[in-house]
Coordinates of C-alpha atoms in Angstrom, one line a residue:
M1 CA 82.3 12.3 138.2
T2 CA 78.8 12.9 139.5
D3 CA 77.7 16.1 141.3
Q4 CA 74.8 14.3 143.1
P5 CA 74.5 11.9 146.0
A6 CA 73.1 8.5 145.2
P7 CA 69.3 8.2 145.0
P8 CA 67.6 7.0 148.2
S9 CA 67.1 3.3 148.7
T10 CA 63.4 3.6 149.5
A11 CA 60.6 5.8 148.2
P12 CA 61.6 9.4 148.9
E13 CA 59.4 12.0 150.6
L14 CA 58.5 14.7 148.2
F15 CA 57.8 18.5 148.6
T16 CA 59.6 18.9 151.9
W17 CA 62.1 21.8 152.5
E18 CA 64.9 19.2 152.1
F19 CA 63.5 18.1 148.8
A20 CA 63.2 21.6 147.6
A21 CA 66.9 22.2 148.3
D22 CA 67.9 19.2 146.2
P23 CA 65.1 17.3 144.4
Y24 CA 67.4 15.4 142.1
P25 CA 68.2 12.2 144.1
A26 CA 64.4 11.8 144.6
Y27 CA 63.7 12.3 141.0
A28 CA 66.3 9.7 140.2
W29 CA 64.5 7.2 142.4
L30 CA 61.2 8.0 140.7
R31 CA 62.7 7.6 137.2
E32 CA 64.0 4.2 138.1
H33 CA 61.1 2.8 140.2
E34 CA 57.9 4.8 139.5
P35 CA 58.4 6.9 136.5
V36 CA 54.7 7.8 136.3
R37 CA 53.5 8.1 139.8
R38 CA 50.2 9.2 141.3
T39 CA 51.1 11.6 144.0
R40 CA 49.1 13.7 146.6
L41 CA 50.4 17.3 146.3
P42 CA 50.8 19.6 149.3
S43 CA 47.5 21.3 148.2
G44 CA 45.6 18.0 148.5
V45 CA 45.1 17.5 144.8
E46 CA 46.2 14.1 143.4
A47 CA 48.2 14.2 140.2
W48 CA 50.5 12.0 138.1
L49 CA 54.1 12.9 138.1
V50 CA 56.0 12.1 134.9
T51 CA 59.8 11.8 135.3
R52 CA 61.5 10.0 132.4
Y53 CA 62.5 12.0 129.3
A54 CA 60.8 9.8 126.7
D55 CA 57.4 9.9 128.7
A56 CA 57.8 13.6 129.4
R57 CA 58.3 14.4 125.7
Q58 CA 55.3 12.3 124.8
A59 CA 53.1 13.9 127.4
L60 CA 54.0 17.5 126.4
A61 CA 52.9 16.9 122.9
D62 CA 49.9 14.6 123.6
Q63 CA 46.7 16.4 122.6
R64 CA 44.7 14.1 124.9
L65 CA 46.3 16.0 127.7
S66 CA 44.4 19.3 127.8
K67 CA 45.5 22.6 129.2
N68 CA 42.0 23.6 130.0
P69 CA 41.2 23.2 133.7
A70 CA 37.5 22.5 132.7
H71 CA 38.7 19.0 132.0
H72 CA 39.8 18.4 135.6
D73 CA 37.4 15.9 137.4
E74 CA 37.6 17.9 140.6
P75 CA 36.6 21.6 141.2
A76 CA 40.2 22.2 142.5
H77 CA 40.9 25.0 140.1
A78 CA 38.0 27.0 141.3
K79 CA 39.4 26.7 144.8
G80 CA 42.8 28.1 143.6
K81 CA 44.5 24.7 144.0
T82 CA 45.7 24.5 140.4
G83 CA 46.8 27.2 138.0
I84 CA 47.8 30.7 139.1
P85 CA 46.0 32.0 142.3
G86 CA 43.3 34.6 141.5
E87 CA 43.4 34.3 137.7
R88 CA 39.8 33.1 137.4
K89 CA 38.4 35.9 139.6
A90 CA 40.5 38.4 137.7
E91 CA 39.1 37.1 134.4
L92 CA 42.6 36.1 133.2
M93 CA 41.8 32.6 132.2
T94 CA 42.0 33.0 128.4
H95 CA 45.8 32.8 128.1
L96 CA 48.1 30.4 126.3
L97 CA 48.7 28.2 129.4
N98 CA 45.0 27.4 129.8
I99 CA 43.6 26.8 126.4
D100 CA 43.8 24.1 123.6
P101 CA 43.5 24.3 119.8
P102 CA 41.7 25.8 118.0
D103 CA 41.6 28.8 120.4
H104 CA 45.3 28.2 121.3
T105 CA 46.3 28.2 117.7
R106 CA 44.5 31.4 117.0
L107 CA 45.8 33.3 120.0
R108 CA 49.4 32.0 119.7
R109 CA 49.4 33.1 116.0
L110 CA 48.3 36.6 117.1
V111 CA 50.8 36.9 119.9
S112 CA 53.5 35.6 117.7
K113 CA 52.9 38.6 115.3
A114 CA 53.6 41.0 118.1
F115 CA 56.4 38.9 119.8
T116 CA 58.8 38.2 116.8
P117 CA 62.5 37.2 116.9
R118 CA 63.3 40.5 115.2
R119 CA 61.6 42.4 118.0
V120 CA 63.7 40.5 120.6
A121 CA 66.9 41.1 118.7
E122 CA 66.1 44.8 118.5
F123 CA 65.6 44.8 122.3
A124 CA 69.2 43.5 123.0
P125 CA 70.7 47.0 123.6
R126 CA 68.0 47.8 126.2
V127 CA 68.6 44.5 128.0
Q128 CA 72.4 45.3 128.1
E129 CA 71.6 48.9 129.3
L130 CA 69.3 47.5 132.1
T131 CA 71.9 44.9 133.1
D132 CA 74.7 47.5 133.4
D133 CA 72.5 49.9 135.3
L134 CA 71.6 47.3 137.9
I135 CA 75.3 46.1 138.3
D136 CA 76.3 49.8 138.7
R137 CA 74.1 50.1 141.7
F138 CA 76.0 47.6 143.8
A139 CA 79.4 47.3 142.0
R140 CA 81.1 49.7 144.4
T141 CA 80.0 47.9 147.5
G142 CA 81.7 44.6 147.3
S143 CA 78.6 42.6 148.1
A144 CA 75.0 42.1 146.9
D145 CA 72.0 39.8 147.0
L146 CA 72.0 38.8 143.4
I147 CA 68.3 37.8 143.5
H148 CA 66.8 40.9 144.9
E149 CA 69.3 43.4 143.4
F150 CA 69.8 41.9 140.0
A151 CA 68.0 38.7 138.8
F152 CA 64.6 39.8 140.0
P153 CA 64.5 43.4 138.8
L154 CA 66.2 42.9 135.4
P155 CA 63.4 40.7 133.8
I156 CA 60.7 42.8 135.4
Y157 CA 62.0 46.1 134.0
A158 CA 62.7 44.4 130.6
I159 CA 59.3 42.9 130.1
C160 CA 57.6 46.1 131.3
D161 CA 59.6 48.0 128.6
L162 CA 58.7 45.4 126.0
L163 CA 55.0 45.5 126.9
G164 CA 55.0 49.3 126.9
V165 CA 54.3 49.9 130.6
P166 CA 55.3 53.5 131.3
R167 CA 58.5 53.9 133.3
E168 CA 56.7 55.8 136.1
D169 CA 54.4 52.7 136.7
Q170 CA 57.1 50.0 136.5
D171 CA 57.8 50.0 140.3
D172 CA 54.2 49.2 141.0
F173 CA 54.7 46.2 138.7
R174 CA 57.8 45.3 140.6
D175 CA 55.9 45.3 143.9
W176 CA 53.0 43.1 142.4
A177 CA 55.5 40.7 140.9
G178 CA 57.4 40.5 144.2
M179 CA 54.2 39.4 145.9
M180 CA 53.5 36.9 143.2
I181 CA 57.0 35.3 143.3
R182 CA 56.9 34.9 147.1
H183 CA 54.3 32.0 146.8
G184 CA 53.7 30.9 150.3
G185 CA 56.1 33.4 151.9
G186 CA 53.8 36.5 151.8
P187 CA 50.6 37.5 153.4
R188 CA 47.5 35.2 152.9
G189 CA 45.7 36.1 149.6
G190 CA 48.6 38.4 148.6
V191 CA 49.1 36.7 145.3
A192 CA 45.5 36.9 144.3
R193 CA 45.3 40.5 145.3
S194 CA 48.4 41.3 143.2
V195 CA 46.9 39.4 140.3
K196 CA 43.7 41.5 140.6
K197 CA 45.7 44.9 140.7
M198 CA 47.8 43.8 137.7
R199 CA 44.7 42.9 135.7
G200 CA 43.0 46.2 136.5
Y201 CA 46.0 48.1 135.5
L202 CA 46.5 46.1 132.3
A203 CA 42.8 46.7 131.3
E204 CA 43.2 50.4 131.7
L205 CA 46.5 50.5 129.9
I206 CA 45.1 48.5 127.0
H207 CA 42.2 50.9 126.8
R208 CA 44.4 54.0 126.8
K209 CA 46.7 52.5 124.1
R210 CA 43.9 51.4 121.9
A211 CA 42.4 54.9 122.0
A212 CA 45.8 56.5 121.1
L213 CA 47.0 53.9 118.5
P214 CA 48.2 55.4 115.2
A215 CA 47.0 54.1 112.0
E216 CA 50.3 52.5 111.1
P217 CA 52.9 50.9 113.5
T218 CA 55.9 53.0 114.5
P219 CA 59.5 51.8 114.8
G220 CA 60.0 50.0 118.1
E221 CA 56.3 49.8 118.9
D222 CA 55.6 48.2 122.2
L223 CA 54.1 44.7 122.6
I224 CA 50.6 45.7 123.9
S225 CA 50.2 48.1 121.0
G226 CA 51.3 45.1 118.8
L227 CA 48.7 42.9 120.4
I228 CA 46.0 45.5 119.9
R229 CA 46.9 46.0 116.3
A230 CA 46.9 42.2 115.6
S231 CA 43.4 42.2 117.1
D232 CA 42.2 45.0 115.0
H233 CA 43.2 43.5 111.6
G234 CA 41.5 40.5 110.5
E235 CA 41.3 38.0 113.4
H236 CA 39.8 39.1 116.7
L237 CA 41.4 39.4 120.0
T238 CA 39.1 40.7 122.8
E239 CA 40.2 43.2 125.4
N240 CA 39.9 40.4 128.0
E241 CA 42.1 38.2 125.8
A242 CA 44.7 41.0 125.3
A243 CA 44.8 41.6 129.1
A244 CA 45.2 37.9 129.7
M245 CA 48.0 37.7 127.1
A246 CA 49.8 40.6 128.5
F247 CA 49.4 39.2 132.0
I248 CA 50.8 35.8 131.2
L249 CA 53.7 37.2 129.2
L250 CA 54.6 39.2 132.3
F251 CA 54.0 36.4 134.8
A252 CA 55.6 33.7 132.8
G253 CA 58.3 36.0 131.3
F254 CA 59.7 37.3 134.6
E255 CA 59.9 34.5 137.0
T256 CA 61.4 32.0 134.7
T257 CA 64.1 34.5 133.9
V258 CA 64.7 35.4 137.6
N259 CA 65.3 31.7 138.2
L260 CA 67.4 31.2 135.0
I261 CA 69.8 34.0 136.1
G262 CA 69.7 33.0 139.8
N263 CA 70.1 29.2 139.3
G264 CA 72.6 29.7 136.5
T265 CA 74.8 32.0 138.6
Y266 CA 74.6 29.7 141.6
A267 CA 75.6 26.6 139.3
L268 CA 78.6 28.5 137.9
L269 CA 79.7 29.6 141.4
T270 CA 79.5 26.1 142.7
H271 CA 81.4 24.6 139.7
P272 CA 84.5 26.9 139.4
G273 CA 86.1 24.9 136.7
Q274 CA 83.1 25.6 134.3
R275 CA 82.8 29.1 135.5
H276 CA 86.5 29.9 134.7
R277 CA 86.2 28.1 131.4
L278 CA 83.3 30.5 130.4
Q279 CA 85.2 33.6 131.7
D280 CA 88.2 32.7 129.5
S281 CA 86.0 32.2 126.6
L282 CA 84.3 35.6 127.1
A283 CA 87.7 37.2 127.5
R284 CA 88.7 36.0 124.1
G285 CA 85.5 37.6 122.6
E286 CA 84.0 34.2 121.9
Q287 CA 80.2 33.6 122.2
G288 CA 80.0 29.8 121.4
L289 CA 80.4 28.6 125.0
L290 CA 78.0 31.2 126.3
E291 CA 75.4 30.0 123.8
T292 CA 75.8 26.3 124.6
G293 CA 76.3 27.1 128.4
I294 CA 72.9 28.8 128.7
E295 CA 71.3 25.6 127.3
E296 CA 73.2 23.4 129.7
L297 CA 72.2 25.7 132.7
L298 CA 68.6 25.3 131.5
R299 CA 69.0 21.5 131.6
F300 CA 71.1 21.1 134.6
D301 CA 69.0 23.2 137.1
G302 CA 66.4 25.0 135.1
P303 CA 63.9 27.7 136.2
V304 CA 60.8 25.5 135.6
E305 CA 60.7 22.3 137.7
L306 CA 57.3 21.0 136.7
A307 CA 55.5 22.0 133.5
T308 CA 52.1 23.7 134.0
W309 CA 49.0 21.6 134.6
R310 CA 47.5 19.2 132.0
F311 CA 44.3 17.2 132.3
A312 CA 43.4 14.0 130.6
T313 CA 40.4 14.3 128.2
E314 CA 40.1 10.5 127.8
P315 CA 41.7 7.4 129.3
L316 CA 45.2 6.9 128.2
T317 CA 48.4 4.9 129.1
L318 CA 51.6 6.8 129.9
G319 CA 54.8 5.0 131.0
G320 CA 52.8 1.9 131.6
Q321 CA 50.2 3.5 133.9
H322 CA 46.5 3.9 133.2
I323 CA 45.5 7.5 133.5
A324 CA 41.7 8.2 133.8
A325 CA 39.8 10.9 132.0
G326 CA 39.9 14.0 134.2
D327 CA 43.2 13.1 135.9
P328 CA 45.8 15.9 136.3
V329 CA 49.3 15.2 134.9
L330 CA 52.4 17.1 135.8
V331 CA 55.5 16.6 133.7
V332 CA 58.6 17.0 135.9
L333 CA 61.0 18.8 133.5
A334 CA 63.8 18.8 136.1
A335 CA 63.7 15.0 136.3
A336 CA 63.4 14.4 132.5
D337 CA 66.4 16.7 131.9
R338 CA 68.5 14.5 134.2
D339 CA 67.5 11.2 132.6
P340 CA 70.6 9.1 131.9
E341 CA 68.7 7.4 129.1
R342 CA 68.8 10.6 127.2
F343 CA 71.8 12.6 128.6
A344 CA 75.3 11.2 129.1
D345 CA 76.5 12.0 132.7
P346 CA 73.3 14.0 133.4
D347 CA 74.4 15.2 136.9
V348 CA 77.5 16.7 135.5
L349 CA 77.5 20.4 134.4
D350 CA 79.2 20.7 131.1
L351 CA 78.8 24.1 129.4
A352 CA 80.0 22.7 126.1
R353 CA 77.5 19.9 126.0
G354 CA 76.3 19.0 122.5
D355 CA 73.0 17.3 121.5
N356 CA 71.2 19.1 124.4
Q357 CA 67.6 18.8 123.5
H358 CA 66.5 19.7 127.0
L359 CA 62.8 20.3 127.9
G360 CA 63.5 23.4 130.0
Y361 CA 61.1 25.5 127.9
G362 CA 58.7 22.7 127.1
H363 CA 58.0 20.9 123.9
G364 CA 55.2 20.9 121.3
I365 CA 52.5 23.5 120.7
H366 CA 53.0 24.9 124.2
Y367 CA 56.7 25.6 123.8
C368 CA 57.5 28.7 125.7
L369 CA 56.8 31.8 123.4
G370 CA 59.1 33.9 125.4
A371 CA 62.1 31.6 125.3
P372 CA 64.2 33.8 123.0
L373 CA 63.8 36.8 125.3
A374 CA 64.7 34.7 128.3
R375 CA 67.8 33.4 126.6
L376 CA 68.8 36.9 125.6
E377 CA 68.4 38.1 129.2
G378 CA 70.2 35.0 130.6
R379 CA 73.2 35.4 128.2
T380 CA 73.5 39.1 128.8
A381 CA 73.2 38.9 132.6
L382 CA 75.7 36.1 133.1
A383 CA 78.2 37.4 130.6
T384 CA 78.1 40.9 132.1
L385 CA 78.4 39.6 135.7
L386 CA 81.3 37.4 135.0
T387 CA 83.1 40.1 133.0
R388 CA 82.5 43.0 135.2
L389 CA 82.9 41.2 138.5
P390 CA 85.5 38.6 137.7
D391 CA 86.1 37.3 141.2
L392 CA 82.4 36.9 142.1
R393 CA 81.9 34.4 144.9
L394 CA 79.3 33.0 147.2
A395 CA 79.0 34.7 150.5
A396 CA 77.1 31.9 152.2
D397 CA 77.4 28.1 152.7
P398 CA 75.3 26.5 149.9
A399 CA 73.6 24.5 152.7
D400 CA 72.2 27.7 154.2
L401 CA 70.6 28.9 151.0
R402 CA 66.8 28.5 150.8
W403 CA 64.7 27.7 147.8
R404 CA 61.3 29.2 147.3
G405 CA 58.2 27.1 147.9
G406 CA 55.8 26.5 145.1
L407 CA 55.0 23.6 142.8
I408 CA 56.0 24.8 139.2
M409 CA 59.0 27.1 139.5
R410 CA 62.5 26.4 141.0
G411 CA 64.5 29.3 142.3
L412 CA 66.5 30.6 145.2
R413 CA 65.1 33.1 147.7
T414 CA 68.4 34.9 148.1
L415 CA 71.9 34.6 146.5
P416 CA 74.4 36.5 148.6
V417 CA 77.7 37.2 146.9
E418 CA 81.0 39.1 147.4
F419 CA 83.5 40.5 145.0
T420 CA 86.2 43.1 144.8
P421 CA 84.6 46.5 144.8
V422 CA 84.7 48.3 141.4
P423 CA 86.4 51.7 141.6
E424 CA 83.9 54.5 141.1
Q425 CA 85.5 55.7 137.9
A426 CA 85.0 52.2 136.4
V427 CA 81.3 52.2 137.0
Q428 CA 79.2 53.0 134.0
P429 CA 78.2 56.8 133.8

């Protein structure tokens, strides 16, 4: 049984508000009729959209598709029409989303030294603490907006703690991040101003931490100190590179997780059979369905709709289409992960789905470095919500919910919910 309406019979209109609410029928049409399609984006930039799984996987790993905007045949990036608004003026271009080997190889190796699986595993108790604290704040009330009160602050505070941003400064980061996540919904130029403020703060913080860095690492050393230490031993990481790395870990590491928690919770609330199946599994102390469930939620309605920009460095053929040197290419992860050629019953949410090699966090050398942290936060957030608020339910008609504008990310603006208030004595001390 499918969860989706049939695809349209004619070429769909893209990037409307109706499309944002449910892009999957339109993507189904594109996969069938124009799997690699040249499209004019709302910004005016023309780019190729890649929607089939096989083509998407090929494009994500094709070294002829560069991440460096210098290869674009138009000055669109300088005008803020591609990439993150304000990153060029703020001297934040030298991060992993904008560079190719050999620089990408060098910087990713350095960042990987400071962003290890062990560090993420050691961070699990803090993620649980943050999760419980945020739920405590609204558990007594019987209602909440899960985006603003839970899904948004959790990854902000988590990544700030991991980076080593002092607690007294984290609310500033929350404000800047809030402006960045609004996309078109905030004041004109607000994103670029927030990027500039964040860059200035990170430069100062890196300078302070470098000056106070002990000779040997201490247990639980923060990520920025780890980046500095990696740069000071052997290979070089400039202060600009360190600031750009910290920025992109924050930027890429919070919005994807906001959307993973928000989209994932929404999917569970609108698929009660799957939600109850997961709750029963958690009540038995099992983790297997939670593990596969997170992967299925990433596939079914993941946080990243389109992979970040790529630019052809030479003429190439993709999905039968000729792509000229300099053309931008956008891989539509959301479309590829619903491809019936790769996934059985792709429009059905199945938390126990096996063989789930989705592209939710990319593929190839640009595979998301922060995926282990996002998965940890997603698992912790969903398991704790469903356990502590077992009768959680939507407090709005799904048709009334609004999705944020923007090209790359997919996420809800709000997620109003209701539940039985938790007695005060049951709230965490």
